[in-house]
Coordinates of C-alpha atoms in Angstrom, one line a residue:
X6 CA -12.5 -24.4 -0.2
X7 CA -11.7 -24.5 3.5
X8 CA -12.3 -21.3 5.5
X9 CA -11.6 -22.4 9.1
X10 CA -9.3 -20.5 11.4
X11 CA -7.2 -23.6 12.0
X12 CA -6.1 -24.3 8.4
X13 CA -2.5 -25.2 7.9
X14 CA -0.2 -22.2 7.7
X15 CA 1.0 -23.3 4.3
X16 CA -2.4 -23.4 2.8
X17 CA -2.7 -20.5 0.3
X18 CA -5.0 -17.6 1.0
X19 CA -8.0 -16.4 -1.0
X20 CA -8.6 -12.7 -0.3
X21 CA -12.0 -11.2 -1.2
X22 CA -11.4 -7.5 -1.7
X23 CA -14.7 -5.6 -1.4
X24 CA -15.8 -2.1 -0.7
X25 CA -18.2 0.6 -1.9
X26 CA -18.0 2.3 -5.3
X27 CA -14.9 4.5 -5.6
X28 CA -13.6 3.6 -2.2
X29 CA -10.1 2.9 -3.5
X30 CA -10.0 -0.9 -4.0
X31 CA -8.0 -0.8 -7.2
X32 CA -5.5 1.8 -5.8
X33 CA -5.0 -0.4 -2.7
X34 CA -4.5 -3.5 -4.9
X35 CA -2.0 -1.7 -7.2
X36 CA -0.1 -0.4 -4.2
X37 CA 0.2 -4.0 -3.0
X38 CA 1.2 -5.4 -6.3
X39 CA 4.1 -2.9 -6.5
X40 CA 5.7 -4.5 -3.4
X41 CA 8.0 -7.6 -3.3
X42 CA 5.5 -9.0 -0.8
X43 CA 3.1 -9.6 -3.7
X44 CA 5.2 -12.3 -5.4
X45 CA 3.2 -15.4 -6.1
X46 CA -0.1 -13.5 -6.0
X47 CA -2.8 -14.1 -8.6
X48 CA -5.6 -11.6 -9.2
X49 CA -9.2 -11.8 -10.4
X50 CA -11.0 -8.5 -11.2
X51 CA -14.7 -8.1 -11.6
X52 CA -16.7 -4.9 -12.7
X53 CA -20.3 -3.9 -12.8
X54 CA -20.2 -3.3 -16.5
X55 CA -18.6 -5.0 -19.5
X56 CA -15.7 -2.5 -19.8
X57 CA -13.2 -3.9 -17.4
X58 CA -11.3 -0.7 -16.6
X59 CA -9.9 -1.9 -13.3
X60 CA -8.4 -5.0 -15.0
X61 CA -6.6 -2.7 -17.4
X62 CA -5.3 -0.4 -14.6
X63 CA -4.1 -3.3 -12.5
X64 CA -2.4 -5.1 -15.4
X65 CA -0.6 -2.0 -16.6
X66 CA 1.4 -1.9 -13.4
X67 CA 2.8 -5.4 -13.8
X68 CA 3.0 -7.1 -17.2
X69 CA 3.9 -10.5 -15.6
X70 CA 0.9 -10.4 -13.3
X71 CA -1.2 -13.7 -13.3
X72 CA -4.7 -12.3 -13.8
X73 CA -8.2 -13.3 -14.8
X74 CA -11.1 -11.0 -15.6
X75 CA -14.8 -11.5 -14.8
X76 CA -16.8 -9.2 -17.1
X77 CA -20.2 -10.6 -16.2
X78 CA -21.6 -7.5 -14.4
X79 CA -22.3 -7.2 -10.7
X80 CA -20.6 -10.2 -9.3
X81 CA -23.2 -10.9 -6.6
X82 CA -26.0 -11.0 -9.2
X83 CA -24.7 -13.2 -11.9
X84 CA -21.9 -15.6 -11.0
X85 CA -22.8 -19.1 -12.3
X86 CA -19.5 -21.0 -12.8
X87 CA -17.6 -17.9 -14.0
X88 CA -15.7 -17.5 -10.7
X89 CA -14.7 -21.1 -10.6
X90 CA -13.5 -20.9 -14.2
X91 CA -11.5 -17.8 -13.4
X92 CA -9.7 -19.6 -10.5
X93 CA -9.1 -22.6 -12.8
X94 CA -7.7 -20.3 -15.5
X95 CA -5.2 -18.8 -13.0
X96 CA -4.1 -22.2 -11.7
X97 CA -3.7 -23.7 -15.2
X98 CA -1.6 -20.8 -16.4
X99 CA 0.5 -20.9 -13.3
X100 CA 1.2 -24.6 -13.7
X101 CA 2.0 -24.3 -17.4
X102 CA 4.5 -21.6 -16.5
X103 CA 6.2 -23.9 -13.9
X104 CA 6.1 -21.1 -11.3
X105 CA 4.9 -23.2 -8.4
X106 CA 1.7 -22.6 -6.3
X107 CA 0.2 -19.3 -5.5
X108 CA 0.6 -18.0 -2.0
X109 CA -2.4 -15.8 -2.4
X110 CA -5.3 -15.1 -4.9
X111 CA -7.1 -11.7 -4.6
X112 CA -10.6 -11.2 -6.0
X113 CA -11.4 -7.5 -6.4
X114 CA -15.2 -7.3 -6.6
X115 CA -17.5 -4.6 -8.0
X116 CA -18.5 -1.9 -5.6
X117 CA -22.1 -3.2 -5.8
X118 CA -21.1 -6.8 -4.7
X119 CA -22.7 -8.4 -1.7
X120 CA -20.2 -10.8 0.1
X121 CA -22.8 -13.5 0.9
X122 CA -23.4 -14.9 -2.7
X123 CA -19.7 -14.8 -3.4
X124 CA -18.9 -16.8 -0.3
X125 CA -21.5 -19.4 -1.2
X126 CA -19.9 -19.8 -4.6
X127 CA -16.4 -20.1 -3.2
X128 CA -17.7 -22.8 -0.8
X129 CA -18.6 -24.9 -3.8
X130 CA -15.2 -24.7 -5.3
X131 CA -13.5 -28.1 -4.6
X132 CA -10.5 -28.2 -7.0
X133 CA -8.1 -26.4 -4.6
X134 CA -7.8 -25.6 -0.9
X135 CA -7.7 -22.0 0.4
X136 CA -8.0 -20.0 3.6
X137 CA -10.6 -17.4 3.0
X138 CA -10.3 -13.8 4.2
X139 CA -12.4 -10.7 3.5
X140 CA -10.9 -7.2 3.2
X141 CA -13.2 -4.2 2.9
X142 CA -12.2 -0.6 2.0
X143 CA -13.8 2.3 3.7
X144 CA -13.6 5.8 2.1
X145 CA -12.6 8.3 4.8
X146 CA -14.0 11.1 2.6
X147 CA -17.5 9.6 2.6
X148 CA -17.7 6.9 5.3
X149 CA -21.5 7.1 5.6
X150 CA -23.7 5.3 3.0
X151 CA -26.7 6.7 1.1
X152 CA -30.0 4.9 1.9
X153 CA -30.0 2.9 -1.4
X154 CA -26.4 1.7 -0.9
X155 CA -26.6 1.1 2.9
X156 CA -27.4 -2.6 2.7
X157 CA -24.5 -3.2 0.3
X158 CA -21.9 -1.2 2.3
X159 CA -23.1 -2.6 5.7
X160 CA -22.8 -6.2 4.3
X161 CA -19.3 -5.5 3.1
X162 CA -18.1 -4.0 6.4
X163 CA -19.7 -6.6 8.6
X164 CA -18.3 -9.5 6.6
X165 CA -14.7 -8.1 6.7
X166 CA -11.9 -9.5 8.7
X167 CA -9.9 -6.3 7.9
X168 CA -11.3 -2.8 7.2
X169 CA -8.9 -0.6 5.4
X170 CA -9.6 3.2 5.7
X171 CA -8.6 4.8 2.4
X172 CA -8.0 8.4 1.1
X173 CA -6.4 9.4 4.5
X174 CA -4.5 12.2 2.8
X175 CA -7.7 14.0 1.9
X176 CA -9.2 14.3 5.4
X177 CA -8.3 15.8 8.8
X178 CA -7.6 13.8 11.9
X179 CA -11.2 14.3 12.8
X180 CA -12.3 12.8 9.5
X181 CA -10.1 9.7 10.1
X182 CA -11.6 9.4 13.5
X183 CA -15.2 9.6 12.1
X184 CA -14.3 6.8 9.6
X185 CA -13.0 4.7 12.4
X186 CA -16.2 5.1 14.3
X187 CA -18.2 4.0 11.3
X188 CA -16.0 0.9 10.9
X189 CA -16.3 0.0 14.6
X190 CA -20.0 0.5 14.5
X191 CA -20.4 -2.1 11.8
X192 CA -17.7 -4.5 12.8
X193 CA -15.9 -4.0 16.1
X194 CA -14.0 -7.3 15.8
X195 CA -12.4 -6.4 12.5
X196 CA -8.7 -5.4 12.3
X197 CA -8.7 -1.7 11.4
X198 CA -6.0 -0.5 9.0
X199 CA -5.5 3.3 9.1
X200 CA -1.8 3.5 8.2
X201 CA -0.9 6.8 6.5
X202 CA 1.8 5.4 4.2
X203 CA 0.2 3.8 1.1
X204 CA 2.6 0.9 0.8
X205 CA 2.5 0.1 4.5
X206 CA -1.3 0.3 4.3
X207 CA -1.4 -2.2 1.4
X208 CA 1.1 -4.5 3.1
X209 CA -1.1 -4.5 6.3
X210 CA -4.2 -5.2 4.2
X211 CA -2.9 -8.2 2.2
X212 CA -0.2 -9.5 4.4
X213 CA -1.7 -9.2 7.9
X214 CA 0.5 -8.9 11.0
X215 CA 0.6 -11.4 13.8
X216 CA -1.7 -9.2 15.8
X217 CA -4.5 -9.7 13.3
X218 CA -3.7 -13.4 12.9
X219 CA -4.2 -13.8 16.6
X220 CA -7.4 -11.7 16.8
X221 CA -10.7 -13.3 17.6
X222 CA -13.1 -12.7 14.8
X223 CA -16.9 -12.7 15.1
X224 CA -19.0 -14.8 12.8
X225 CA -20.0 -13.5 9.4
X226 CA -23.2 -11.5 9.9
X227 CA -25.5 -12.3 7.0
X228 CA -27.5 -9.4 5.7
X229 CA -30.3 -9.9 3.2
X230 CA -29.4 -9.1 -0.4
X231 CA -30.4 -5.5 -1.2
X232 CA -33.0 -4.7 -3.9
X233 CA -30.9 -3.2 -6.8
X234 CA -34.0 -1.9 -8.5
X235 CA -33.0 1.8 -7.9
X236 CA -29.6 1.3 -9.3
X237 CA -28.9 1.4 -13.0
X238 CA -25.8 0.4 -15.0
X239 CA -25.4 2.0 -18.4
X240 CA -22.8 1.9 -21.2
X241 CA -22.0 5.0 -23.3
X242 CA -20.1 4.3 -26.5
X243 CA -18.8 6.2 -29.6
X244 CA -18.1 4.2 -32.7
X245 CA -14.9 6.1 -33.3
X246 CA -12.6 8.7 -31.7
X247 CA -14.5 11.6 -30.1
X248 CA -13.2 15.2 -30.0
X249 CA -11.8 16.0 -26.5
X250 CA -14.0 19.1 -26.2
X251 CA -17.1 17.1 -26.9
X252 CA -16.2 14.4 -24.3
X253 CA -15.5 17.1 -21.7
X254 CA -18.9 18.8 -22.4
X255 CA -20.7 15.5 -22.2
X256 CA -19.2 14.6 -18.9
X257 CA -20.1 18.0 -17.5
X258 CA -23.7 17.6 -18.7
X259 CA -23.9 14.1 -17.3
X260 CA -22.8 15.4 -13.9
X261 CA -25.3 18.3 -14.1
X262 CA -28.2 16.1 -15.1
X263 CA -27.6 13.4 -12.4
X264 CA -26.2 15.4 -9.5
X265 CA -26.0 13.3 -6.4
X266 CA -27.7 10.4 -8.2
X267 CA -24.5 9.8 -10.1
X268 CA -22.5 7.2 -8.2
X269 CA -19.7 6.0 -10.5
X270 CA -18.3 6.9 -14.0
X271 CA -15.5 4.8 -15.4
X272 CA -14.3 3.9 -18.8
X273 CA -11.9 4.0 -21.7
X274 CA -12.4 6.4 -24.6
X275 CA -10.6 6.9 -27.9
X276 CA -10.0 10.6 -28.4
X277 CA -9.4 12.2 -31.8
X278 CA -5.7 12.7 -32.7
X279 CA -4.5 10.5 -29.8
X280 CA -3.1 7.0 -30.3
X281 CA -3.8 5.7 -26.8
X282 CA -7.2 5.6 -25.1
X283 CA -8.0 7.9 -22.2
X284 CA -9.1 6.6 -18.8
X285 CA -12.1 8.4 -17.4
X286 CA -12.6 7.9 -13.6
X287 CA -15.3 9.6 -11.6
X288 CA -16.8 9.1 -8.1
X289 CA -20.1 11.0 -7.9
X290 CA -19.7 14.2 -9.8
X291 CA -16.0 14.5 -9.0
X292 CA -13.6 13.3 -11.7
X293 CA -9.9 12.4 -11.5
X294 CA -7.5 13.9 -13.9
X295 CA -7.8 11.9 -17.2
X296 CA -4.7 9.7 -17.9
X297 CA -3.5 7.4 -20.7
X298 CA -4.2 3.7 -20.7
X299 CA -2.1 1.1 -22.4
X300 CA -3.6 0.5 -25.8
X301 CA -3.0 -3.3 -25.8
X302 CA -4.8 -3.7 -22.5
X303 CA -7.9 -1.7 -23.5
X304 CA -9.9 -4.4 -25.3
X305 CA -13.2 -2.5 -25.0
X306 CA -14.1 1.2 -25.3
X307 CA -16.9 3.0 -23.6
X308 CA -17.9 4.6 -20.3
X309 CA -19.8 2.7 -17.7
X310 CA -22.3 4.8 -15.7
X311 CA -23.7 3.6 -12.4
X312 CA -26.5 5.8 -11.1
X313 CA -29.4 5.8 -8.7
X314 CA -32.9 6.6 -9.8
X315 CA -31.8 7.5 -13.3
X316 CA -33.5 5.9 -16.4
X317 CA -32.2 5.3 -19.9
X318 CA -34.5 7.9 -21.4
X319 CA -33.0 10.7 -19.3
X320 CA -29.5 9.8 -20.4
X321 CA -30.5 9.3 -24.1
X322 CA -32.3 12.7 -24.2
X323 CA -29.3 14.5 -22.5
X324 CA -26.9 12.9 -25.0
X325 CA -29.0 13.6 -28.1
X326 CA -26.9 16.7 -28.9
X327 CA -23.8 14.6 -29.0
X328 CA -25.1 12.4 -31.8
X329 CA -25.3 15.0 -34.5
X330 CA -23.8 14.4 -37.9
X331 CA -20.7 16.5 -37.1
X332 CA -19.8 14.2 -34.2
X333 CA -19.4 10.4 -33.8
X334 CA -22.8 9.1 -32.9
X335 CA -23.0 8.5 -29.1
X336 CA -25.1 5.5 -28.1
X337 CA -26.2 4.7 -24.5
X338 CA -27.6 1.3 -23.5
X339 CA -28.7 -0.2 -20.3
X340 CA -26.4 -3.1 -19.4
X341 CA -28.2 -4.5 -16.5
X342 CA -31.4 -3.9 -14.5
X343 CA -29.4 -3.2 -11.3

């Protein structure tokens, strides 16, 4: 896979979309896929957990979207040949459909992913030729990183060729300026995207302007892989539909137990009396309004929990009340020693 700045203009592009947990990567990607500009784009989605919620969300916006899923956990910790296989899958499906070559493939990584190992894996891919570009999102609401996540976020930002500031509608002009200062501190050479309109922002992120194309970019700054030992990934599952009230109580107790140690909560849950699964999406202890998911896209059920300094015993003890005979038995397991 070629990555030089002097590749032929007709060479398709491989975009590595990275960014911290809950920083708006999936929303940015969905905004782009809604545009005509996204024609001839393939997508690979990876999650830190085996319930690939982002894949379901992305696919629900476009039924004809060429997409492959990487459900092997944190993409920077356990790649193997999975990424190569996902690229192959996209290319084979595309050729079988007779739709011509992709102009662009976008890999959306987990928020825990370090760019370095992904780049090394891509460099070993020799079955197609791509120009490589890294795009990182930066949450304007929370641009600074907690100590345990600092190595991850700093690696994502310093590797980026473009930094897209997200959630601009939730902060003041001063908040946007603060996010810009963070971006410049880590990577003054990156193209900074702070467009207010969501579609224009997505277009600028994935179809860069001539100004960015002519920019002089610094070399990739390698940062040592962070120790994930303080981060845990857990999976909470009910064997059948759960009453809506019980689910709400459990989420509230989870937030109360973990507090600021809770980093990400995301999953699909079957609720009693409802035919379609419910999408649960939380960043920290703040949860988005639950919404329906397409039943045929929801292959797995469960809630992935990513937390700092939380062990399985804490979650199991907290959840014991939700495993009584009158309720479907809730089971929590550790999916990866993060």
